[in-house]
Short mmCIF file of C-alpha atoms and ligand atoms in Angstrom, two decimals:
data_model
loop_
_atom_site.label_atom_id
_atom_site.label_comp_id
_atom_site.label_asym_id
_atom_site.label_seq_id
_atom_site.Cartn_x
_atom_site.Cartn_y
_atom_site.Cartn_z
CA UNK A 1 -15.58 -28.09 8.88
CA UNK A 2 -14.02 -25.83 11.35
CA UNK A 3 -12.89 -27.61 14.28
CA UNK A 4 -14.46 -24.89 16.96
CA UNK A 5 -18.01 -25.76 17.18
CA UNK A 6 -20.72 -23.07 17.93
CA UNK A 7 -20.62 -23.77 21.62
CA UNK A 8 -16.69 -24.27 21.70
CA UNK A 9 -16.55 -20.79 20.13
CA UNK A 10 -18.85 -19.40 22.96
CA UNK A 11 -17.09 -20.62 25.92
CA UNK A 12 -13.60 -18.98 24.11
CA UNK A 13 -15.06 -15.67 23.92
CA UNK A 14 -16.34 -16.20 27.53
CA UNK A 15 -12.70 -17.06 28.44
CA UNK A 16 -11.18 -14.34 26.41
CA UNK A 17 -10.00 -16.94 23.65
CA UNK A 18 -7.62 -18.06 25.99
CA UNK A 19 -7.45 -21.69 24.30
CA UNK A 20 -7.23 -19.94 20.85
CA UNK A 21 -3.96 -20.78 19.02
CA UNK A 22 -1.73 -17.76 18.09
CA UNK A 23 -2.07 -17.00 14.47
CA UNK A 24 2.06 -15.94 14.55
CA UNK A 25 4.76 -16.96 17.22
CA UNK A 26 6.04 -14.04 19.70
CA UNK A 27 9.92 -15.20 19.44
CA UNK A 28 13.20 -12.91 21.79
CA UNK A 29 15.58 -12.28 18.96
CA UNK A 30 18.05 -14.46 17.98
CA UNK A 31 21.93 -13.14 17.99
CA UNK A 32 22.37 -13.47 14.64
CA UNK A 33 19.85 -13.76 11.06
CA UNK A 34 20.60 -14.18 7.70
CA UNK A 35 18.76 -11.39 7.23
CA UNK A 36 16.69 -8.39 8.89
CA UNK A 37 13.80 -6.58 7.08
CA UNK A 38 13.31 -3.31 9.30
CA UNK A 39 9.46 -2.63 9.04
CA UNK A 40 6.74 -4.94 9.83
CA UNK A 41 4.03 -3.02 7.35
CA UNK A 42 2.62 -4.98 4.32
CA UNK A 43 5.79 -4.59 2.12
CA UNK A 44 8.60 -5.99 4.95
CA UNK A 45 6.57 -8.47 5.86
CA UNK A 46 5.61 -9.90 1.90
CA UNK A 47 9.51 -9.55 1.37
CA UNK A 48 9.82 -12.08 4.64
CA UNK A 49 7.06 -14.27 2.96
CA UNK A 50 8.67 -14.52 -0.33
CA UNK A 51 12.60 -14.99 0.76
CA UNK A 52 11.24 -17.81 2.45
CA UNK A 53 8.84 -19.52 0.04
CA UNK A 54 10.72 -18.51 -3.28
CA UNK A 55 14.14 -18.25 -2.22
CA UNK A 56 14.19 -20.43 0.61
CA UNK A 57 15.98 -18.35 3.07
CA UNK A 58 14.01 -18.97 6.40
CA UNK A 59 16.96 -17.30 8.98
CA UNK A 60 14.84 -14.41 8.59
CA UNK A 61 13.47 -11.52 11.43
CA UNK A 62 11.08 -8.81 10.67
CA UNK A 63 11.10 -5.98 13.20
CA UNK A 64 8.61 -3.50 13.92
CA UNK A 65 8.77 -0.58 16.28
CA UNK A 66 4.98 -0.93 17.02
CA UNK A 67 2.52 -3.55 15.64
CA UNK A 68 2.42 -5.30 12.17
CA UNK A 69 0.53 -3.21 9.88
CA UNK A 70 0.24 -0.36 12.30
CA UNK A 71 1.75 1.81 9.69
CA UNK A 72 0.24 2.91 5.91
CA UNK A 73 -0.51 -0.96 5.88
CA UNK A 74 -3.19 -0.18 8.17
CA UNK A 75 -4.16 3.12 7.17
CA UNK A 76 -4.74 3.14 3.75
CA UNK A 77 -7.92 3.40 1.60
CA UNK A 78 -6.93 0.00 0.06
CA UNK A 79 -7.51 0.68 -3.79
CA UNK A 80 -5.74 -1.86 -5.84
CA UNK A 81 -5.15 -0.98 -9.61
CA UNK A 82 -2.83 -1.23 -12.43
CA UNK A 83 -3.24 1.55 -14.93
CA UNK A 84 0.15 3.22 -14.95
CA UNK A 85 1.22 4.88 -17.72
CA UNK A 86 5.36 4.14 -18.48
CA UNK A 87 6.19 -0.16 -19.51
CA UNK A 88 8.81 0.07 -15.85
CA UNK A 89 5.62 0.97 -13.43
CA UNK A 90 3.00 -0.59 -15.47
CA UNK A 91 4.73 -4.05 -15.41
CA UNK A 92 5.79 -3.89 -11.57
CA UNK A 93 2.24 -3.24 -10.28
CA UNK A 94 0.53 -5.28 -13.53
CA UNK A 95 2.57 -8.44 -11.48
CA UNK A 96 1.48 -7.43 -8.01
CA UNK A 97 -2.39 -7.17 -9.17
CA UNK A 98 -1.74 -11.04 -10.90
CA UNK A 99 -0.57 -12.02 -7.23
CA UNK A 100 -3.55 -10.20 -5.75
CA UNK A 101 -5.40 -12.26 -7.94
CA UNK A 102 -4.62 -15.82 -6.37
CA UNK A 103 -3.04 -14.45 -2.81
CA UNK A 104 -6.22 -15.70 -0.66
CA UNK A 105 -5.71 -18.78 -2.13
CA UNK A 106 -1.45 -18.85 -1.44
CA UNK A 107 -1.95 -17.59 1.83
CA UNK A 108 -4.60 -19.66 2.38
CA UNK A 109 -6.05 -16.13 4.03
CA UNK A 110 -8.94 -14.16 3.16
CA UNK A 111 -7.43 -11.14 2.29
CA UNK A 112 -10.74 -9.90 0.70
CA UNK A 113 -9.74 -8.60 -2.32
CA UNK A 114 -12.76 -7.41 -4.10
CA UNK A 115 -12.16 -6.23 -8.08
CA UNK A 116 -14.98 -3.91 -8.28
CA UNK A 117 -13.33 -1.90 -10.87
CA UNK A 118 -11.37 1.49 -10.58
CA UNK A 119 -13.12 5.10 -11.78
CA UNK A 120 -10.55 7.46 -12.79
CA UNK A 121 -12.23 11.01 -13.80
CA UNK A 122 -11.46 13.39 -16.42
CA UNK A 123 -12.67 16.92 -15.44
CA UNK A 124 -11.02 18.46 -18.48
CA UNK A 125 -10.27 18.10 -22.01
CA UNK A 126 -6.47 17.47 -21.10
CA UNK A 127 -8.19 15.40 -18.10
CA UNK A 128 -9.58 13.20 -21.20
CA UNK A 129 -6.32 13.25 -23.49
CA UNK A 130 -4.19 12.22 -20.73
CA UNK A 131 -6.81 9.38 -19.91
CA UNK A 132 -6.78 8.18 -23.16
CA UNK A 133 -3.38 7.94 -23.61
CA UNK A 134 -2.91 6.07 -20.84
CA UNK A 135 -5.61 3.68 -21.19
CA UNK A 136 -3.64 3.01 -24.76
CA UNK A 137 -0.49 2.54 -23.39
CA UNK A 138 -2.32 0.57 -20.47
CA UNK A 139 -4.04 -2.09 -23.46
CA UNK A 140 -0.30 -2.30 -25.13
CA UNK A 141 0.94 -3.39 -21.89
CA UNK A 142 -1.80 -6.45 -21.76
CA UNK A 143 -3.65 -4.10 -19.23
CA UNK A 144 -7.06 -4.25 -19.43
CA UNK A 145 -8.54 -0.58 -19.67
CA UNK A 146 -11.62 1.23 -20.98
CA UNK A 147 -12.24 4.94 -22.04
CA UNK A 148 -16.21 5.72 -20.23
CA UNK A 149 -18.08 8.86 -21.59
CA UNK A 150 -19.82 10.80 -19.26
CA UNK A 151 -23.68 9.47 -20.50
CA UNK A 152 -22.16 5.90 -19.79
CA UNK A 153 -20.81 6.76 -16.60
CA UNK A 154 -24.27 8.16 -15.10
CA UNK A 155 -25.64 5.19 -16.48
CA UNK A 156 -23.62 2.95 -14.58
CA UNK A 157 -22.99 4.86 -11.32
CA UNK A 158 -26.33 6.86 -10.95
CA UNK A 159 -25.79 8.79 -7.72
CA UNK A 160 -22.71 10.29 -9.55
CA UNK A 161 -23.07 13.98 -10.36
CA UNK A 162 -22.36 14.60 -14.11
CA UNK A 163 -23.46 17.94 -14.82
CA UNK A 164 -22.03 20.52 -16.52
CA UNK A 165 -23.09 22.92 -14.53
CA UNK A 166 -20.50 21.77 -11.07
CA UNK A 167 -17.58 23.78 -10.49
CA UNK A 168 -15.45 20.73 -12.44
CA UNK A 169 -18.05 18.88 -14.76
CA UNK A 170 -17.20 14.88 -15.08
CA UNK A 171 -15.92 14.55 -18.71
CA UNK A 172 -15.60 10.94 -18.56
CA UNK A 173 -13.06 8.41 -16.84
CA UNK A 174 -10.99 5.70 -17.08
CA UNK A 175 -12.39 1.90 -15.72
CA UNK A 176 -9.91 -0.79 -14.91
CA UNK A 177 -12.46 -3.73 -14.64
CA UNK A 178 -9.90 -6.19 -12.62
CA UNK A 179 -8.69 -3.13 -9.82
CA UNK A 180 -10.68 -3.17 -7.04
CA UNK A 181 -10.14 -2.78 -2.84
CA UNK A 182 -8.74 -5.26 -0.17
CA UNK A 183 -8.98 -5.54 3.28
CA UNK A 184 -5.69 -4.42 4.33
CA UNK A 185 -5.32 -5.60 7.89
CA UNK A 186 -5.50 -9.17 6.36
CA UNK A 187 -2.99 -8.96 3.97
CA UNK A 188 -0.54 -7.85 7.01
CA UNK A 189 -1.65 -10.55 9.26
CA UNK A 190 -2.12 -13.07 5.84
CA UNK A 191 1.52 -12.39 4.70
CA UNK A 192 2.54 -12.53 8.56
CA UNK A 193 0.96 -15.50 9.31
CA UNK A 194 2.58 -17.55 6.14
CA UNK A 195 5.87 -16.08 7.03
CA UNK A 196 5.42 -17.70 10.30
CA UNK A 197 5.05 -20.58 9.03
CA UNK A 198 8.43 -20.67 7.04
CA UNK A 199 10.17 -19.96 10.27
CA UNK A 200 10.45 -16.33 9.95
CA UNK A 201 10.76 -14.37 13.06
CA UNK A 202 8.36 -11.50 13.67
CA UNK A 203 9.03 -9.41 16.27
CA UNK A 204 7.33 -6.31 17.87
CA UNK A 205 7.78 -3.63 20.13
CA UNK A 206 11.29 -3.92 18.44
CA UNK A 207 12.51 -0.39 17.36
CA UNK A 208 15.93 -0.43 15.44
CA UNK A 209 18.05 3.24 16.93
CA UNK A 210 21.22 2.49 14.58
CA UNK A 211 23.53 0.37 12.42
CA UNK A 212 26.38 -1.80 13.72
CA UNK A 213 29.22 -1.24 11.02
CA UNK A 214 32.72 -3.52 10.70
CA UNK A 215 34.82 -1.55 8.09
CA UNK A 216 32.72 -0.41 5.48
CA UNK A 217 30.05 -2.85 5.83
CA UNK A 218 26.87 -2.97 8.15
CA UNK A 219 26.70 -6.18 10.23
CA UNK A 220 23.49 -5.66 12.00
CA UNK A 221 21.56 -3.33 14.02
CA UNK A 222 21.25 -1.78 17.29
CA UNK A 223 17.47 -1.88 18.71
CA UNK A 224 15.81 -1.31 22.22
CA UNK A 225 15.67 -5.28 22.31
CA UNK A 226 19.87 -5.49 22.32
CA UNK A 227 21.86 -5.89 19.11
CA UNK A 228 21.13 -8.33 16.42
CA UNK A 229 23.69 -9.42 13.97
CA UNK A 230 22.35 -9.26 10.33
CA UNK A 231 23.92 -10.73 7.05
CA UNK A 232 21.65 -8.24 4.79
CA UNK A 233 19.53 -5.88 5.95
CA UNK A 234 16.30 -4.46 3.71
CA UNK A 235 15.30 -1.17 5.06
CA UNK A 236 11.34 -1.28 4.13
CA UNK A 237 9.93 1.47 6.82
CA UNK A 238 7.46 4.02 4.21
CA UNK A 239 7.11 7.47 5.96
CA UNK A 240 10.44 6.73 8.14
CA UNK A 241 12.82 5.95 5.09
CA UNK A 242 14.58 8.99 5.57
CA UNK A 243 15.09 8.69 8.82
CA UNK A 244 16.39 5.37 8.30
CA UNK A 245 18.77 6.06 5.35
CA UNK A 246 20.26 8.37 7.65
CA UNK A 247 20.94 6.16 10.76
CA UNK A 248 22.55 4.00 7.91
CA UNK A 249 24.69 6.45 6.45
CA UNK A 250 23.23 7.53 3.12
CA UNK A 251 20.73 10.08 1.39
CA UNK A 252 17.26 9.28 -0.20
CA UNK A 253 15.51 11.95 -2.22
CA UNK A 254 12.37 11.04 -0.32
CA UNK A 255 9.80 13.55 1.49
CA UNK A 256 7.54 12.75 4.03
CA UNK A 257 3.83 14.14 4.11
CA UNK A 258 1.02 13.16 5.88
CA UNK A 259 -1.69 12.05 3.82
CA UNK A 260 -5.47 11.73 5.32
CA UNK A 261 -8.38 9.53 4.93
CA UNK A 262 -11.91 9.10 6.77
CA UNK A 263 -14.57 6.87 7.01
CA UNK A 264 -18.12 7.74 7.11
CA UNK A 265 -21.20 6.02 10.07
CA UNK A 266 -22.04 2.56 7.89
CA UNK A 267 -25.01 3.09 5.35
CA UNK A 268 -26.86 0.66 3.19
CA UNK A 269 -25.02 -0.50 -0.53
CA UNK A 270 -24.91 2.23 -2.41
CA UNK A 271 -21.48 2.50 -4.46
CA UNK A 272 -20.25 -0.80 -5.55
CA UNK A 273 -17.31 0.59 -7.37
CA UNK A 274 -14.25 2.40 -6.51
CA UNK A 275 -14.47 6.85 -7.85
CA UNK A 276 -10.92 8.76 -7.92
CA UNK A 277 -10.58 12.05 -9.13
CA UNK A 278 -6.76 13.50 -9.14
CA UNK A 279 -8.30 16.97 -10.65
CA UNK A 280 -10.88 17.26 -6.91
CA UNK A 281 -7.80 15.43 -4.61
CA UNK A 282 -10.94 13.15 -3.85
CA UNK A 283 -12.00 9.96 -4.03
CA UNK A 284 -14.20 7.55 -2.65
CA UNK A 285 -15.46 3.34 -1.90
CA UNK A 286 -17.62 2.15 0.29
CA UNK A 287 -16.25 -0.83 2.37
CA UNK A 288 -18.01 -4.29 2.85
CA UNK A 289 -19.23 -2.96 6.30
CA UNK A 290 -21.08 0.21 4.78
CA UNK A 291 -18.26 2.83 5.88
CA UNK A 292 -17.73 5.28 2.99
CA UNK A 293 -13.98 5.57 2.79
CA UNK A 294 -12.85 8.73 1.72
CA UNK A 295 -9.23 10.05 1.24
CA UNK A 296 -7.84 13.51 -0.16
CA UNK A 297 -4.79 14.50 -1.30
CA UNK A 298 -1.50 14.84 0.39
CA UNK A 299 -0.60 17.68 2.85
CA UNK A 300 1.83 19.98 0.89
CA UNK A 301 4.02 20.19 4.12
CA UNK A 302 6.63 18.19 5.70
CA UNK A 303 5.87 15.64 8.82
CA UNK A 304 6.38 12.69 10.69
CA UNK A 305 2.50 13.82 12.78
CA UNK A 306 0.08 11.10 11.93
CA UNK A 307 -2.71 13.94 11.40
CA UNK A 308 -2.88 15.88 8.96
CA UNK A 309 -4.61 19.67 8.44
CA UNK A 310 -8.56 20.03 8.86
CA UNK A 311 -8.73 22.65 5.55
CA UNK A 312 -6.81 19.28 3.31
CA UNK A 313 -10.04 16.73 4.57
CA UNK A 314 -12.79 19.80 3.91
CA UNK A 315 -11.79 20.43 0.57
CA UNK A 316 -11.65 16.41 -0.22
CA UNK A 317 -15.25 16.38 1.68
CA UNK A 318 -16.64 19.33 -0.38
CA UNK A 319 -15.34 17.95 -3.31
CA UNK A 320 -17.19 14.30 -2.79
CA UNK A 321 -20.12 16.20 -2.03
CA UNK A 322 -20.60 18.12 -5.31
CA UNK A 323 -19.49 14.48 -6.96
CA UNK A 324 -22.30 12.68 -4.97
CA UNK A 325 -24.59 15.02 -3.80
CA UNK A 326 -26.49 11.90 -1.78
CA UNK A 327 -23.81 11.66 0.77
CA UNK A 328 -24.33 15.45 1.90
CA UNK A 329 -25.83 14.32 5.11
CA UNK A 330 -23.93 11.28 5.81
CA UNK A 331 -22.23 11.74 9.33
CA UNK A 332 -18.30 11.16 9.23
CA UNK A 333 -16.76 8.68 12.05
CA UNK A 334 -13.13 8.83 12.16
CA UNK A 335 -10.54 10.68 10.49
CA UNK A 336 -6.25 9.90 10.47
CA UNK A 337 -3.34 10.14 8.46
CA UNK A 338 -0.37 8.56 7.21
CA UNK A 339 3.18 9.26 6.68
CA UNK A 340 3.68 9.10 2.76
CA UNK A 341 7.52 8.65 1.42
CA UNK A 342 7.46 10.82 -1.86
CA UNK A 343 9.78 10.60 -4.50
CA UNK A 344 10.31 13.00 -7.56
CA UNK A 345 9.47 10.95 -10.28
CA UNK A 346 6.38 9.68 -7.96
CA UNK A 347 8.05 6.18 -7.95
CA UNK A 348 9.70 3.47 -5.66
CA UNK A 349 13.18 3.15 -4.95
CA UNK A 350 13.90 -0.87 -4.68
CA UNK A 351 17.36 -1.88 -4.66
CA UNK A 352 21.11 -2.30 -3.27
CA UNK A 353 22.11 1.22 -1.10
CA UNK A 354 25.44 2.91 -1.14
CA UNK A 355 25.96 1.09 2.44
CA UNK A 356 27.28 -2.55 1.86
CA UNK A 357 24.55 -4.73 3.43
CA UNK A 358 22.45 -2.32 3.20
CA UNK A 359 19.02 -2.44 0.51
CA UNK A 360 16.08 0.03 0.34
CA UNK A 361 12.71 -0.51 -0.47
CA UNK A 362 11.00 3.01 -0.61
CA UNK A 363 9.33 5.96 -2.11
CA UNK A 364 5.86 4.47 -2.97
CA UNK A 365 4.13 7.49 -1.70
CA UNK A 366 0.78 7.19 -1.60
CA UNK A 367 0.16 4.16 -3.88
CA UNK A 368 2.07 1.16 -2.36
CA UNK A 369 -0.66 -0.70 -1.04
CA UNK A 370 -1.82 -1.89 -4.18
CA UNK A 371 2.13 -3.20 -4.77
CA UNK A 372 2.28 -4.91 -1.70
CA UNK A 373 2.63 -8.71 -3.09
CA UNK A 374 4.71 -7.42 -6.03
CA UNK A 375 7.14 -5.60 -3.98
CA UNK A 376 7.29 -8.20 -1.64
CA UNK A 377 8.05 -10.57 -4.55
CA UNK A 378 10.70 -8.55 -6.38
CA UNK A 379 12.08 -7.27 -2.97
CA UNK A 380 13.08 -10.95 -1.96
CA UNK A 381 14.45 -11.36 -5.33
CA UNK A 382 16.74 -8.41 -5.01
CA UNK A 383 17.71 -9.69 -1.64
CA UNK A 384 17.99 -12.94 -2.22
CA UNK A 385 20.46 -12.50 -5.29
CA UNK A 386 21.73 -10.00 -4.18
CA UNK A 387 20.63 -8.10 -7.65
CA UNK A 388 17.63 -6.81 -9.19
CA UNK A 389 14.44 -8.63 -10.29
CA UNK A 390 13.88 -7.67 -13.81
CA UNK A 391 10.91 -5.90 -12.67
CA UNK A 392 12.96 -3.48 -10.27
CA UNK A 393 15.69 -3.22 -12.68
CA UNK A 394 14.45 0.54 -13.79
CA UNK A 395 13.50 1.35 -9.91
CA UNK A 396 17.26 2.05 -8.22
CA UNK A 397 18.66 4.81 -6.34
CA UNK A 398 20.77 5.34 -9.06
CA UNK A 399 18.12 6.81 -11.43
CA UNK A 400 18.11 9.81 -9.43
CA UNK A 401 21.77 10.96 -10.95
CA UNK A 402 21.68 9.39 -14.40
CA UNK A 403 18.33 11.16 -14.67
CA UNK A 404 16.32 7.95 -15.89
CA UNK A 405 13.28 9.04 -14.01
CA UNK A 406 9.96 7.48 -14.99
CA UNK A 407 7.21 10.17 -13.97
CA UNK A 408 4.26 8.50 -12.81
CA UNK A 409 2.68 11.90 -11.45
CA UNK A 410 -0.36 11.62 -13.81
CA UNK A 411 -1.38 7.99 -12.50
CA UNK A 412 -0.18 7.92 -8.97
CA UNK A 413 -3.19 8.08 -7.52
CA UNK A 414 -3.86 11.25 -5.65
CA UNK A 415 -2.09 13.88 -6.64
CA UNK A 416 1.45 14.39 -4.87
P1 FAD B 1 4.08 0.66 6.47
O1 FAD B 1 2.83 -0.13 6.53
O2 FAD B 1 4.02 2.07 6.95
O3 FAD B 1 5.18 -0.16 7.26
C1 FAD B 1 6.41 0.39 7.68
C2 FAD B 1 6.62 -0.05 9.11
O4 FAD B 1 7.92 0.34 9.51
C3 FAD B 1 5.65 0.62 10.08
O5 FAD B 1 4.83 -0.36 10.68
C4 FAD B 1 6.57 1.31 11.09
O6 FAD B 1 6.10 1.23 12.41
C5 FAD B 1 7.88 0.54 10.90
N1 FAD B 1 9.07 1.29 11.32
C6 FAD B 1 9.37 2.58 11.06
N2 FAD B 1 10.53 2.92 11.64
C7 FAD B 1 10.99 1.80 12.27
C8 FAD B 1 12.14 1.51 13.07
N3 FAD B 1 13.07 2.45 13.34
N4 FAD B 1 12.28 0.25 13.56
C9 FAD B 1 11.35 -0.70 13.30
N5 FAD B 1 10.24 -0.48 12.59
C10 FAD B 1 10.06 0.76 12.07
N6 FAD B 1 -1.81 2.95 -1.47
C11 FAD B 1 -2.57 2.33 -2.43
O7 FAD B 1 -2.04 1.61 -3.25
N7 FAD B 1 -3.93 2.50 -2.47
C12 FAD B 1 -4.57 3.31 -1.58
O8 FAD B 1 -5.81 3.42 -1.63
C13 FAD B 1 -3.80 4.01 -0.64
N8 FAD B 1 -4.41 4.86 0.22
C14 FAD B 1 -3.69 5.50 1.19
C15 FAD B 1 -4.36 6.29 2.10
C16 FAD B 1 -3.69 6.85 3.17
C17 FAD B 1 -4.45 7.72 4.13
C18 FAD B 1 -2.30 6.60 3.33
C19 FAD B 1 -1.55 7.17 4.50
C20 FAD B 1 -1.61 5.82 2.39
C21 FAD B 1 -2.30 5.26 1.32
N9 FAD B 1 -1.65 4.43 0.39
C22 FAD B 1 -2.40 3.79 -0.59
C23 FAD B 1 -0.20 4.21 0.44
C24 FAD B 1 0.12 2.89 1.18
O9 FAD B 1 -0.55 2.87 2.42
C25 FAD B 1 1.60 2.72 1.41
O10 FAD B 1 2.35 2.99 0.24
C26 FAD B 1 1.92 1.28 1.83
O11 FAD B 1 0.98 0.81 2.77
C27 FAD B 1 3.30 1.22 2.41
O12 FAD B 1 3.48 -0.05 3.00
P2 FAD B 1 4.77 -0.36 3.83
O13 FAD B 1 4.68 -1.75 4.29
O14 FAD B 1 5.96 0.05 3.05
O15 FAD B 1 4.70 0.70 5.01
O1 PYC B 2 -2.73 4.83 -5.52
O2 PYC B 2 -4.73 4.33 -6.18
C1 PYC B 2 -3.96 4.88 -5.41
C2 PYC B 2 -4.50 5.61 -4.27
C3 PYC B 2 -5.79 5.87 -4.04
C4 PYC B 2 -5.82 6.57 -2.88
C5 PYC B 2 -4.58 6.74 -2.41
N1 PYC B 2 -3.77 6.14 -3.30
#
């Protein structure tokens, strides 16, 4: 039983949970760490988690300009899936959805993960050719898949509009059973809190401005809190990798776009699955709470502006209407954006940099949420050995000038 009773929990909210225990320490830096993961979103702050629990290296500091999971971590739509089409991508987030699987229970968290399956649609007859082949290639991989014709799909999602008469008739989809959603301020505060645990220094308000260097090495970093001496650092920053890479002394081919999302006034249950359409730049869930959660597709410019443009989140809108006429009336609450790190190949970058000290952990444009706990895990790895994890073996900066790209355009989610 919890130890705060019903009236124990009354008089804390009376008191403004003064007597509640912090869930994470609030530690000044220390001179010196073994190593410094720059970015306190969902990815930097598994990567802590990990190098401490599978690696064992505890001299560890995560620092974050604002708060932990104020970045994508926080501003994502949350869809957790599997179904990519090449063996290098399909294994890497095939092991994060296993750790999903069990990470309430290794966090000892509630990090809500909810596998209410994941609705890809097929609007055309390539739509439906490219769906099948990658639901094959998905099975070969051990990844469980299905092929849904459009009678079946009205049959099992009945508010869904599948006729042939709408500007792009549903065809049919693709259904990965085990993908689902999660609630993704808990896995920041989840992976935060078990980091904590290990020892591992999280600290805020802690913006890094620029790399301390002896000879051709980087020795630590320069932040508005003082300098901190570093033995590795793991740049892990999303939208701001560029920016980073620079300070550090080295070139990504990354862009950053905002991408937008927006949840709907609550409504009763309704959708109990997750509908993505890369053809519309729509798709849709509707959270625990009632919210529809909506998202669209990236904004073709460049920009660090946490917005977005109104005409991206109409056309997303308009398109989820025609899918489900219902929602036509429902009332739309809030609207924001993130700052999505795109890559050419639509894949991370996870590896050593050309700085000595120096290792990136990048480019998951608008689908790293879902690889949070696998990143995490192979991100330690890589840091911890001071090599790749088998898994991130295909995934270095390299690829980008021996050409071994691995074009993950058709299952990255919304198109980018
Ligand atoms: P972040 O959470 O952004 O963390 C990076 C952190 O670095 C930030 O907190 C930032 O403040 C910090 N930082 C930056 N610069 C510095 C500095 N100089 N010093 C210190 N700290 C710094 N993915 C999915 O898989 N499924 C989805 O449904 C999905 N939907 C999305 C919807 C939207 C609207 C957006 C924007 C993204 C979506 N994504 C989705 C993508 C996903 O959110 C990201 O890929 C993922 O969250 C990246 O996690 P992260 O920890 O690398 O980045
Ligand atoms: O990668 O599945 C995904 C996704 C959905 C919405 C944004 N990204």
């Amino acid at each position: 039983m919890s130890k705060y009773s019903i009236f124990s929990l009354a008089k804390q909210a009376i008191n403004y949970h003064e007597g509640w225990e912090k869930v994470w320490r609030n530690p000044e830096p220390k001179k010196h760490y073994d190593v410094i993961i720059i970015g306190g979103g969902g990815h930097g702050l598994a990567t802590a988690y990990y190098l401490a629990k599978n690696h064992g290296i505890t001299n560890v500091a995560v620092l974050e300009k604002g708060y932990i999971g104020g970045g994508n971590t926080g501003r994502n739509t949350t869809i957790v899936r599997s179904n990519y089409l090449w063996d290098e991508s399909a294994h890497l987030y095939e092991k994060s959805l296993k750790l999903w699987e069990n990470l309430s229970q290794d966090l000892n968290f509630n990090v809500m993960f909810s596998q209410r399956g994941v609705y890809n649609l097929g609007h055309s007859l390539q739509d439906m050719r490219d769906i099948q082949r990658r639901v094959n290639a998905n099975r070969l991989n051990g990844i469980d898949g299905e092929i849904v014709e459009a009678d079946e799909l009205k049959r099992r999602i009945p508010i869904l509009n599948t006729s042939s008469q709408s500007r792009y008739p549903v065809l049919g989809a693709s259904f990965q059973p085990r993908a689902g959603t999660a609630r993704h301020d808990a896995v920041a505060w989840g992976f935060a809190r078990g980091a904590d645990s290990f020892g591992v220094d999280i600290i805020q308000q802690c913006e890094v401005s620029g790399f301390i260097r002896e000879n051709d090495q980087i020795v630590g970093v320069e932040t508005n809190r003082g300098n901190i001496g570093a033995g590795k650092v793991g740049i892990v920053v999303a939208g701001n990798s560029s920016v980073l890479a620079d300070m550090a002394g080295f070139r990504l081919p990354v862009t950053s776009h905002p991408l937008q999302a927006l949840v709907s006034e609550p409504i009763k249950p309704v959708l109990d699955t997750v509908v993505m359409s890369n053809a519309v730049h729509g798709y849709i869930s509707q959270s625990d709470k009632g919210d529809l959660v909506v998202g669209a597709g990236i904004d073709s410019y460049n920009g660090y502006g946490q917005r977005g443009s109104y005409t991206v989140i109409e056309n997303a809108l308009a398109a989820i209407k025609e899918l489900f006429p219902v929602f036509s009336r429902v009332r739309m609450n809030r609207q924001w954006g993130g700052i999505v790190d795109t890559t050419p190949d639509a894949c991370p970058i996870i590896g050593q940099s050309p700085v000595k000290g120096v290792y990136i952990n990048c480019g998951w444009g608008t689908g790293g949420f879902k690889a949070t706990p696998g990143s995490g895990y192979v991100f330690a790895h890589t840091l911890a050995k001071g090599q790749p994890h088998e898994l991130n073996q295909a995934f270095s900066l390299q690829r980008f000038s021996t050409g071994s790209l691995i074009d993950e355009h058709g299952a990255a989610g919304v198109a980018h």
